[in-house]
Coordinates of N, CA and C in Angstrom, one line a residue:
M242 N -66.2 -6.1 9.4 CA -65.0 -7.0 9.4 C -65.4 -8.2 10.3
S243 N -65.0 -9.4 9.9 CA -65.2 -10.6 10.7 C -64.4 -10.6 11.9
V244 N -64.7 -11.5 12.8 CA -63.9 -11.7 14.1 C -62.5 -12.1 13.7
T245 N -62.4 -13.0 12.7 CA -61.1 -13.4 12.3 C -60.2 -12.3 11.7
G246 N -60.9 -11.4 11.0 CA -60.2 -10.3 10.4 C -59.7 -9.3 11.5
I247 N -60.6 -9.1 12.5 CA -60.2 -8.3 13.6 C -59.0 -8.8 14.4
N248 N -59.1 -10.1 14.6 CA -58.0 -10.7 15.3 C -56.7 -10.7 14.6
E249 N -56.7 -10.9 13.2 CA -55.5 -10.8 12.4 C -55.0 -9.3 12.4
A250 N -55.9 -8.4 12.3 CA -55.5 -7.0 12.4 C -54.8 -6.6 13.7
A251 N -55.4 -7.1 14.8 CA -54.9 -6.9 16.1 C -53.5 -7.5 16.3
S252 N -53.3 -8.8 15.7 CA -52.1 -9.4 15.8 C -51.0 -8.7 15.0
T253 N -51.4 -8.2 13.8 CA -50.4 -7.5 13.0 C -50.0 -6.2 13.7
L254 N -51.0 -5.5 14.2 CA -50.7 -4.2 14.9 C -49.8 -4.4 16.1
H255 N -50.0 -5.4 16.9 CA -49.2 -5.6 18.1 C -47.8 -6.1 17.7
H256 N -47.7 -6.8 16.5 CA -46.4 -7.2 16.1 C -45.6 -6.0 15.6
I257 N -46.3 -5.1 14.9 CA -45.6 -3.9 14.5 C -45.2 -3.0 15.7
G258 N -46.1 -3.0 16.7 CA -45.8 -2.3 17.9 C -44.6 -2.9 18.7
E259 N -44.4 -4.2 18.7 CA -43.3 -4.8 19.3 C -42.0 -4.5 18.5
L260 N -42.1 -4.5 17.2 CA -40.9 -4.2 16.4 C -40.5 -2.7 16.7
A261 N -41.5 -1.8 16.8 CA -41.2 -0.4 17.1 C -40.6 -0.3 18.5
G262 N -41.0 -1.1 19.4 CA -40.4 -1.1 20.7 C -39.0 -1.6 20.7
V263 N -38.7 -2.6 19.9 CA -37.4 -3.1 19.8 C -36.5 -2.0 19.2
V264 N -36.9 -1.3 18.2 CA -36.1 -0.2 17.6 C -35.9 0.9 18.6
A265 N -36.9 1.3 19.4 CA -36.8 2.3 20.3 C -35.8 2.0 21.5
F266 N -35.9 0.8 22.0 CA -35.1 0.4 23.1 C -33.6 0.1 22.6
A267 N -33.5 -0.4 21.3 CA -32.2 -0.5 20.8 C -31.5 0.8 20.6
A268 N -32.2 1.8 20.2 CA -31.6 3.2 20.1 C -31.3 3.7 21.5
S269 N -32.1 3.4 22.5 CA -31.8 3.8 23.8 C -30.5 3.1 24.3
G270 N -30.4 1.8 24.1 CA -29.1 1.2 24.5 C -27.9 1.7 23.8
A271 N -28.1 2.0 22.5 CA -26.9 2.5 21.7 C -26.5 3.9 22.1
L272 N -27.5 4.7 22.4 CA -27.2 6.1 22.9 C -26.6 6.1 24.3
T273 N -27.0 5.1 25.1 CA -26.3 5.0 26.4 C -24.9 4.6 26.2
A274 N -24.6 3.7 25.3 CA -23.2 3.3 25.0 C -22.4 4.4 24.5
V275 N -23.0 5.3 23.7 CA -22.3 6.5 23.2 C -21.9 7.4 24.4
R276 N -22.9 7.6 25.3 CA -22.6 8.4 26.5 C -21.6 7.8 27.4
R277 N -21.4 6.5 27.4 CA -20.4 5.9 28.2 C -19.1 5.7 27.5
H278 N -19.0 6.2 26.3 CA -17.8 6.1 25.4 C -17.4 4.7 25.1
L279 N -18.4 3.8 24.8 CA -18.0 2.5 24.5 C -17.7 2.4 23.0
D280 N -17.1 1.3 22.6 CA -16.7 1.1 21.2 C -17.8 0.5 20.4
V281 N -17.5 0.1 19.2 CA -18.6 -0.5 18.3 C -19.2 -1.7 18.9
V282 N -18.4 -2.6 19.5 CA -18.9 -3.8 20.1 C -19.9 -3.5 21.3
G283 N -19.5 -2.5 22.1 CA -20.3 -2.1 23.2 C -21.6 -1.5 22.7
I284 N -21.6 -0.7 21.7 CA -22.8 -0.1 21.2 C -23.8 -1.2 20.7
M285 N -23.3 -2.1 19.9 CA -24.1 -3.2 19.3 C -24.7 -4.1 20.4
L286 N -23.8 -4.4 21.4 CA -24.2 -5.3 22.5 C -25.3 -4.7 23.3
L287 N -25.1 -3.4 23.7 CA -26.2 -2.7 24.4 C -27.5 -2.6 23.6
S288 N -27.4 -2.4 22.3 CA -28.6 -2.3 21.5 C -29.4 -3.6 21.6
V289 N -28.7 -4.7 21.4 CA -29.4 -6.0 21.4 C -29.9 -6.3 22.8
A290 N -29.1 -6.1 23.8 CA -29.5 -6.5 25.2 C -30.6 -5.7 25.7
T291 N -30.6 -4.4 25.4 CA -31.6 -3.5 25.9 C -33.0 -3.8 25.2
S292 N -32.9 -4.0 23.9 CA -34.2 -4.2 23.2 C -34.8 -5.6 23.3
L293 N -34.0 -6.6 23.5 CA -34.5 -8.0 23.5 C -34.5 -8.6 24.9
G294 N -33.8 -8.0 25.9 CA -33.7 -8.6 27.2 C -35.1 -8.7 27.9
G295 N -35.9 -7.7 27.8 CA -37.2 -7.8 28.5 C -38.1 -8.9 27.9
G296 N -38.1 -9.0 26.5 CA -38.8 -10.1 25.9 C -38.3 -11.5 26.2
V297 N -37.0 -11.6 26.3 CA -36.5 -12.9 26.7 C -36.9 -13.3 28.1
I298 N -36.9 -12.4 29.0 CA -37.4 -12.7 30.4 C -38.9 -13.1 30.3
R299 N -39.7 -12.4 29.5 CA -41.1 -12.7 29.4 C -41.3 -14.1 28.9
D300 N -40.6 -14.4 27.8 CA -40.8 -15.7 27.1 C -40.4 -16.8 28.0
V301 N -39.3 -16.7 28.7 CA -38.8 -17.7 29.6 C -39.9 -18.0 30.7
M302 N -40.5 -16.9 31.2 CA -41.4 -17.0 32.4 C -42.7 -17.6 31.9
I303 N -43.1 -17.5 30.7 CA -44.4 -18.1 30.2 C -44.1 -19.4 29.5
G304 N -42.9 -19.9 29.5 CA -42.6 -21.2 28.9 C -42.5 -21.2 27.4
N305 N -42.3 -20.0 26.8 CA -42.1 -19.9 25.3 C -40.7 -20.0 25.0
T306 N -40.2 -21.2 25.0 CA -38.7 -21.4 24.7 C -38.5 -22.3 23.4
P307 N -37.5 -22.0 22.7 CA -36.6 -20.8 22.9 C -37.3 -19.5 22.7
P308 N -36.9 -18.5 23.4 CA -37.5 -17.2 23.2 C -37.6 -16.7 21.8
S309 N -38.6 -15.9 21.5 CA -38.8 -15.4 20.1 C -37.7 -14.6 19.6
A310 N -36.9 -14.0 20.5 CA -35.8 -13.2 20.1 C -34.7 -14.0 19.4
F311 N -34.7 -15.3 19.7 CA -33.7 -16.2 19.1 C -34.3 -17.0 17.9
T312 N -35.6 -17.0 17.7 CA -36.2 -17.7 16.6 C -36.7 -16.8 15.5
N313 N -37.1 -15.6 15.9 CA -37.6 -14.6 14.9 C -36.5 -13.6 14.7
M314 N -35.8 -13.7 13.5 CA -34.7 -12.8 13.3 C -35.1 -11.4 13.0
Q315 N -36.4 -11.1 12.9 CA -36.8 -9.7 12.7 C -36.4 -8.9 13.9
Y316 N -36.5 -9.4 15.1 CA -36.2 -8.6 16.3 C -34.7 -8.3 16.3
L317 N -33.9 -9.3 16.1 CA -32.4 -9.1 16.1 C -32.0 -8.2 15.0
I318 N -32.5 -8.3 13.8 CA -32.2 -7.4 12.7 C -32.5 -6.0 13.0
C319 N -33.7 -5.8 13.5 CA -34.2 -4.4 13.9 C -33.2 -3.8 14.9
A320 N -32.9 -4.6 15.9 CA -32.0 -4.1 17.0 C -30.6 -3.8 16.4
L321 N -30.1 -4.6 15.6 CA -28.8 -4.4 15.0 C -28.8 -3.2 14.1
I322 N -29.8 -3.0 13.3 CA -29.9 -1.8 12.4 C -30.0 -0.5 13.2
A323 N -30.8 -0.5 14.3 CA -30.9 0.7 15.1 C -29.5 1.0 15.7
G324 N -28.8 0.0 16.2 CA -27.5 0.2 16.8 C -26.5 0.6 15.8
A325 N -26.6 0.1 14.6 CA -25.7 0.5 13.5 C -25.9 1.9 13.1
V326 N -27.1 2.4 13.1 CA -27.4 3.8 12.7 C -26.8 4.7 13.7
V327 N -26.9 4.4 15.0 CA -26.3 5.3 16.0 C -24.8 5.2 15.9
C328 N -24.3 4.0 15.6 CA -22.8 3.8 15.6 C -22.2 4.6 14.4
V329 N -22.9 4.6 13.3 CA -22.4 5.3 12.1 C -22.6 6.8 12.3
W330 N -23.7 7.2 12.8 CA -24.0 8.6 13.0 C -23.1 9.2 14.1
H331 N -23.0 8.4 15.2 CA -22.2 8.7 16.4 C -22.5 10.2 16.8
P332 N -23.7 10.4 17.4 CA -24.1 11.7 17.7 C -23.2 12.3 18.8
P333 N -23.0 13.7 18.8 CA -22.2 14.3 19.8 C -22.8 14.0 21.2
F334 N -22.0 14.0 22.2 CA -22.4 13.7 23.6 C -23.6 14.6 24.0
R335 N -23.5 15.8 23.7 CA -24.5 16.8 24.2 C -25.9 16.5 23.6
Y336 N -25.9 15.8 22.5 CA -27.2 15.5 21.8 C -27.8 14.2 22.1
T337 N -27.3 13.5 23.0 CA -27.8 12.1 23.3 C -28.8 12.1 24.5
R338 N -28.9 13.2 25.2 CA -29.8 13.1 26.4 C -31.3 13.0 26.0
W339 N -31.8 14.0 25.2 CA -33.2 14.0 25.0 C -33.6 12.9 24.0
P340 N -32.8 12.5 23.0 CA -33.2 11.3 22.2 C -33.3 10.0 23.0
L341 N -32.3 9.9 24.0 CA -32.3 8.8 24.9 C -33.6 8.7 25.7
D342 N -34.0 9.8 26.3 CA -35.2 9.9 27.1 C -36.4 9.6 26.3
I343 N -36.5 10.1 25.0 CA -37.7 9.9 24.2 C -37.8 8.4 23.7
T344 N -36.7 7.9 23.2 CA -36.7 6.5 22.7 C -37.0 5.5 23.9
D345 N -36.4 5.8 25.0 CA -36.6 4.9 26.2 C -38.1 5.0 26.6
A346 N -38.7 6.2 26.6 CA -40.1 6.3 27.0 C -41.1 5.6 26.0
I347 N -40.8 5.7 24.7 CA -41.6 5.0 23.7 C -41.5 3.5 23.8
G348 N -40.3 3.0 24.0 CA -40.1 1.6 24.2 C -40.8 1.1 25.4
L349 N -40.8 1.9 26.5 CA -41.4 1.5 27.7 C -42.9 1.3 27.5
G350 N -43.6 2.2 26.9 CA -45.0 2.1 26.6 C -45.4 1.0 25.7
L351 N -44.6 0.8 24.6 CA -45.0 -0.2 23.6 C -44.7 -1.6 24.2
F352 N -43.6 -1.8 24.9 CA -43.3 -3.1 25.5 C -44.3 -3.5 26.6
A353 N -44.7 -2.5 27.4 CA -45.7 -2.8 28.4 C -47.0 -3.4 27.8
V354 N -47.4 -2.8 26.7 CA -48.6 -3.3 26.0 C -48.4 -4.7 25.4
T355 N -47.4 -4.8 24.6 CA -47.2 -6.1 23.9 C -46.8 -7.2 24.9
G356 N -46.1 -6.9 25.9 CA -45.8 -7.9 26.9 C -47.0 -8.4 27.6
T357 N -47.9 -7.5 28.0 CA -49.2 -7.9 28.6 C -50.1 -8.7 27.7
V358 N -50.2 -8.3 26.5 CA -51.0 -9.0 25.5 C -50.5 -10.5 25.3
I359 N -49.2 -10.6 25.1 CA -48.6 -11.9 24.9 C -48.7 -12.8 26.1
A360 N -48.5 -12.2 27.3 CA -48.7 -13.0 28.5 C -50.1 -13.5 28.7
Y361 N -51.1 -12.6 28.4 CA -52.5 -13.0 28.5 C -52.9 -14.0 27.5
S362 N -52.3 -13.9 26.3 CA -52.6 -14.9 25.2 C -52.0 -16.2 25.6
A363 N -51.0 -16.2 26.4 CA -50.3 -17.5 26.8 C -51.1 -18.2 28.0
G364 N -52.1 -17.6 28.5 CA -53.0 -18.2 29.5 C -52.8 -17.6 30.9
L365 N -52.0 -16.6 31.1 CA -51.9 -16.0 32.4 C -53.2 -15.2 32.7
N366 N -53.5 -15.1 34.0 CA -54.6 -14.2 34.4 C -54.2 -12.8 34.3
A367 N -55.2 -11.9 34.5 CA -55.0 -10.5 34.3 C -53.9 -9.9 35.2
P368 N -53.9 -10.2 36.5 CA -52.8 -9.6 37.4 C -51.4 -10.1 37.0
G369 N -51.3 -11.4 36.6 CA -50.1 -12.0 36.2 C -49.6 -11.4 34.9
S370 N -50.6 -11.2 34.0 CA -50.2 -10.6 32.7 C -49.7 -9.1 32.9
A371 N -50.4 -8.4 33.8 CA -49.9 -7.0 34.1 C -48.5 -7.0 34.6
L372 N -48.2 -7.8 35.6 CA -46.9 -7.9 36.1 C -45.8 -8.3 35.1
L373 N -46.2 -9.2 34.3 CA -45.2 -9.7 33.3 C -45.1 -8.6 32.2
G374 N -46.1 -7.9 31.9 CA -46.0 -6.7 30.9 C -45.1 -5.7 31.5
M375 N -45.2 -5.4 32.8 CA -44.3 -4.4 33.4 C -42.8 -4.9 33.3
T376 N -42.6 -6.2 33.6 CA -41.3 -6.8 33.5 C -40.7 -6.7 32.2
T377 N -41.5 -6.9 31.1 CA -41.1 -6.8 29.8 C -40.6 -5.4 29.5
A378 N -41.3 -4.4 30.0 CA -41.0 -3.0 29.7 C -39.8 -2.6 30.4
I379 N -39.5 -3.0 31.6 CA -38.4 -2.5 32.4 C -37.2 -3.4 32.4
G380 N -37.4 -4.6 31.9 CA -36.3 -5.6 31.9 C -35.1 -5.2 31.1
G381 N -35.3 -4.7 29.9 CA -34.2 -4.3 29.0 C -33.4 -3.2 29.6
G382 N -34.1 -2.2 30.1 CA -33.4 -1.0 30.7 C -32.6 -1.4 31.9
A383 N -33.1 -2.4 32.7 CA -32.3 -2.8 33.9 C -31.1 -3.5 33.4
I384 N -31.2 -4.4 32.4 CA -30.0 -5.1 31.8 C -29.0 -4.1 31.3
R385 N -29.5 -3.0 30.6 CA -28.6 -2.0 30.1 C -27.8 -1.3 31.2
D386 N -28.5 -1.0 32.3 CA -27.8 -0.3 33.4 C -26.8 -1.2 34.0
V387 N -27.1 -2.4 34.2 CA -26.2 -3.4 34.8 C -24.9 -3.5 34.0
L388 N -25.1 -3.6 32.7 CA -24.0 -3.8 31.8 C -23.1 -2.6 31.7
T389 N -23.6 -1.4 32.0 CA -22.8 -0.2 32.0 C -22.4 0.2 33.4
G390 N -22.5 -0.8 34.4 CA -21.9 -0.6 35.7 C -22.7 0.3 36.6
Q391 N -24.0 0.4 36.4 CA -24.9 1.3 37.2 C -26.0 0.4 37.9
V392 N -26.4 0.9 39.0 CA -27.6 0.3 39.7 C -28.8 0.6 38.8
P393 N -29.6 -0.4 38.5 CA -30.7 -0.1 37.6 C -31.6 1.1 38.1
S394 N -31.8 2.0 37.2 CA -32.5 3.3 37.6 C -33.8 3.0 38.1
V395 N -34.5 1.9 37.7 CA -35.8 1.6 38.3 C -35.8 1.4 39.8
L396 N -34.6 1.1 40.3 CA -34.5 0.8 41.8 C -34.1 2.0 42.6
L397 N -33.7 3.1 41.9 CA -33.2 4.2 42.7 C -34.4 5.2 43.0
P398 N -34.5 5.6 44.3 CA -35.7 6.4 44.7 C -35.6 7.8 44.1
Q399 N -34.4 8.3 43.8 CA -34.2 9.7 43.3 C -34.5 9.8 41.8
Q400 N -34.7 8.7 41.2 CA -34.9 8.7 39.7 C -36.4 9.0 39.4
H401 N -36.7 9.4 38.2 CA -38.0 9.8 37.8 C -38.8 8.5 37.6
L402 N -40.1 8.7 37.4 CA -41.1 7.6 37.3 C -40.7 6.7 36.1
Y403 N -40.6 5.4 36.3 CA -40.3 4.5 35.3 C -41.2 3.2 35.4
A404 N -41.0 2.5 36.5 CA -41.8 1.3 36.6 C -43.3 1.6 36.8
I405 N -43.6 2.7 37.5 CA -45.0 3.1 37.7 C -45.8 3.3 36.4
P406 N -45.3 4.1 35.5 CA -46.0 4.2 34.2 C -46.2 2.9 33.5
A407 N -45.2 2.0 33.5 CA -45.3 0.7 32.9 C -46.3 -0.1 33.5
L408 N -46.4 -0.1 34.9 CA -47.4 -0.9 35.6 C -48.8 -0.4 35.3
L409 N -49.0 1.0 35.3 CA -50.3 1.6 35.0 C -50.7 1.1 33.6
C410 N -49.8 1.2 32.7 CA -50.2 0.8 31.3 C -50.5 -0.7 31.2
S411 N -49.7 -1.5 31.7 CA -49.9 -3.0 31.6 C -51.2 -3.4 32.4
S412 N -51.5 -2.7 33.6 CA -52.7 -3.0 34.3 C -53.9 -2.6 33.6
T413 N -53.9 -1.5 32.9 CA -55.0 -1.0 32.1 C -55.3 -2.0 30.9
V414 N -54.2 -2.4 30.2 CA -54.3 -3.4 29.1 C -54.9 -4.7 29.6
A415 N -54.4 -5.2 30.8 CA -54.9 -6.4 31.3 C -56.4 -6.3 31.7
A416 N -56.8 -5.2 32.2 CA -58.2 -5.0 32.6 C -59.0 -5.0 31.3
L417 N -58.6 -4.3 30.3 CA -59.3 -4.3 29.0 C -59.4 -5.7 28.4
L418 N -58.3 -6.5 28.5 CA -58.3 -7.8 28.0 C -59.3 -8.7 28.7
R419 N -59.4 -8.5 30.0 CA -60.3 -9.3 30.9 C -61.7 -8.9 30.8
F420 N -62.0 -7.6 30.8 CA -63.4 -7.2 31.0 C -64.0 -6.4 29.8
A421 N -63.2 -6.2 28.8 CA -63.8 -5.4 27.7 C -63.4 -6.1 26.4
H422 N -64.0 -5.7 25.3 CA -63.6 -6.2 24.0 C -62.4 -5.4 23.5
Y423 N -61.2 -6.0 23.8 CA -60.0 -5.3 23.5 C -59.8 -5.0 22.0
Q424 N -59.4 -3.8 21.7 CA -59.1 -3.4 20.3 C -57.6 -2.9 20.2
P425 N -57.0 -3.0 19.1 CA -55.6 -2.6 19.0 C -55.4 -1.1 19.3
W426 N -56.4 -0.2 19.0 CA -56.2 1.2 19.3 C -56.2 1.4 20.8
M427 N -56.8 0.6 21.6 CA -56.7 0.7 23.0 C -55.3 0.5 23.5
G428 N -54.6 -0.5 22.9 CA -53.2 -0.7 23.3 C -52.3 0.4 23.0
L429 N -52.6 1.0 21.8 CA -51.8 2.2 21.4 C -52.0 3.4 22.3
A430 N -53.3 3.5 22.7 CA -53.6 4.6 23.6 C -52.9 4.4 25.0
C431 N -52.9 3.2 25.4 CA -52.3 2.9 26.7 C -50.7 3.1 26.6
A432 N -50.2 2.7 25.5 CA -48.7 3.0 25.3 C -48.4 4.4 25.3
A433 N -49.3 5.2 24.6 CA -49.1 6.7 24.6 C -49.2 7.3 26.0
M434 N -50.1 6.7 26.8 CA -50.3 7.2 28.1 C -49.0 7.0 28.9
A435 N -48.5 5.8 28.9 CA -47.3 5.5 29.6 C -46.1 6.3 29.2
T436 N -46.0 6.5 27.8 CA -44.9 7.4 27.3 C -45.1 8.8 27.8
A437 N -46.3 9.3 27.8 CA -46.5 10.7 28.2 C -46.2 10.9 29.7
V438 N -46.6 9.9 30.5 CA -46.3 10.0 32.0 C -44.8 9.9 32.2
R439 N -44.1 9.1 31.5 CA -42.7 9.0 31.7 C -42.0 10.3 31.3
L440 N -42.4 10.9 30.2 CA -41.8 12.1 29.7 C -42.2 13.3 30.7
A441 N -43.4 13.3 31.2 CA -43.8 14.3 32.1 C -43.1 14.2 33.4
S442 N -42.8 13.0 33.8 CA -42.0 12.9 35.1 C -40.6 13.4 34.9
L443 N -40.0 13.3 33.7 CA -38.7 13.9 33.5 C -38.8 15.4 33.4
R444 N -39.9 15.9 32.8 CA -40.1 17.4 32.7 C -40.3 18.0 34.0
F445 N -41.2 17.4 34.8 CA -41.6 18.1 36.1 C -41.0 17.4 37.3
S446 N -40.0 16.6 37.1 CA -39.3 15.9 38.3 C -40.3 15.2 39.2
W447 N -41.1 14.3 38.6 CA -42.0 13.5 39.4 C -41.2 12.3 39.9
H448 N -41.4 11.9 41.2 CA -40.7 10.7 41.7 C -41.8 9.9 42.4
G449 N -41.4 8.6 42.6 CA -42.3 7.7 43.3 C -42.4 8.0 44.8
P450 N -43.5 7.6 45.4 CA -43.6 7.8 46.8 C -42.6 7.0 47.6
Q451 N -42.2 7.5 48.7 CA -41.2 6.8 49.6 C -41.8 6.7 51.0
P452 N -41.4 5.7 51.7 CA -41.8 5.5 53.1 C -41.4 6.8 53.9
W453 N -42.2 7.1 54.9 CA -42.0 8.3 55.7 C -40.7 8.3 56.4
Y454 N -40.2 7.2 56.8 CA -38.9 7.1 57.5 C -37.7 7.4 56.7
V455 N -37.9 7.2 55.3 CA -36.7 7.5 54.4 C -36.6 9.0 54.4
A456 N -37.7 9.7 54.2 CA -37.6 11.2 54.1 C -37.1 11.8 55.5
R457 N -37.5 11.2 56.6 CA -37.0 11.7 57.9 C -35.6 11.4 58.1
W458 N -35.1 10.2 57.6 CA -33.7 9.9 57.7 C -32.8 10.9 56.9
R459 N -33.3 11.2 55.7 CA -32.6 12.2 54.9 C -32.5 13.6 55.6
R460 N -33.6 14.0 56.2 CA -33.7 15.3 56.8 C -32.7 15.3 58.0
D461 N -32.6 14.2 58.7 CA -31.7 14.1 59.9 C -30.3 14.2 59.5
R462 N -30.0 13.7 58.3 CA -28.6 13.7 57.9 C -28.1 15.1 57.4
L463 N -29.1 16.0 57.1 CA -28.7 17.3 56.6 C -28.3 18.2 57.8

């Protein structure tokens, strides 16, 4: 296959990955709305905000305006369809926990990859691309939490790993883009790695490291 063919295949695969991430995060936002007992408007709003928020932040920061979420209707349509499916299905409350965790983890991994690749393609260096890839991955979830009246889970020390898997994924992708001949399967492998780490942190209660004085302060309060 020619270099042009490889680049076209990579572009297609990453576009599919970004659409899959949109669907995953839209489902995550919709399921959160169901858990918070929101109406149809709330479900659709959280679907769109959660799935497109991180990409909007990314595009604004690299100067890609108006953001692709507002110019490429594929993203909006995918988000609305995912929200509509959850809205029509309206899963029982007890069945929203594990689908929410899985869809959120998948979206985290896919957006970390696509965000890093898009940032690097826009001319950012490897460290900047990694940071913006992480921002793309966690931005939608932060917006979702704020809209539902919660402190973003990524900021809470007692929450399971979230930003760390995204940063590991985006840093690996940025390093591959900078120092290796990046291939689409590498991005998918990195996304799978981030998804697996996120789900493992939920299963085994992994948390990020904290300063020593925080742990001491908590012990003193007990």
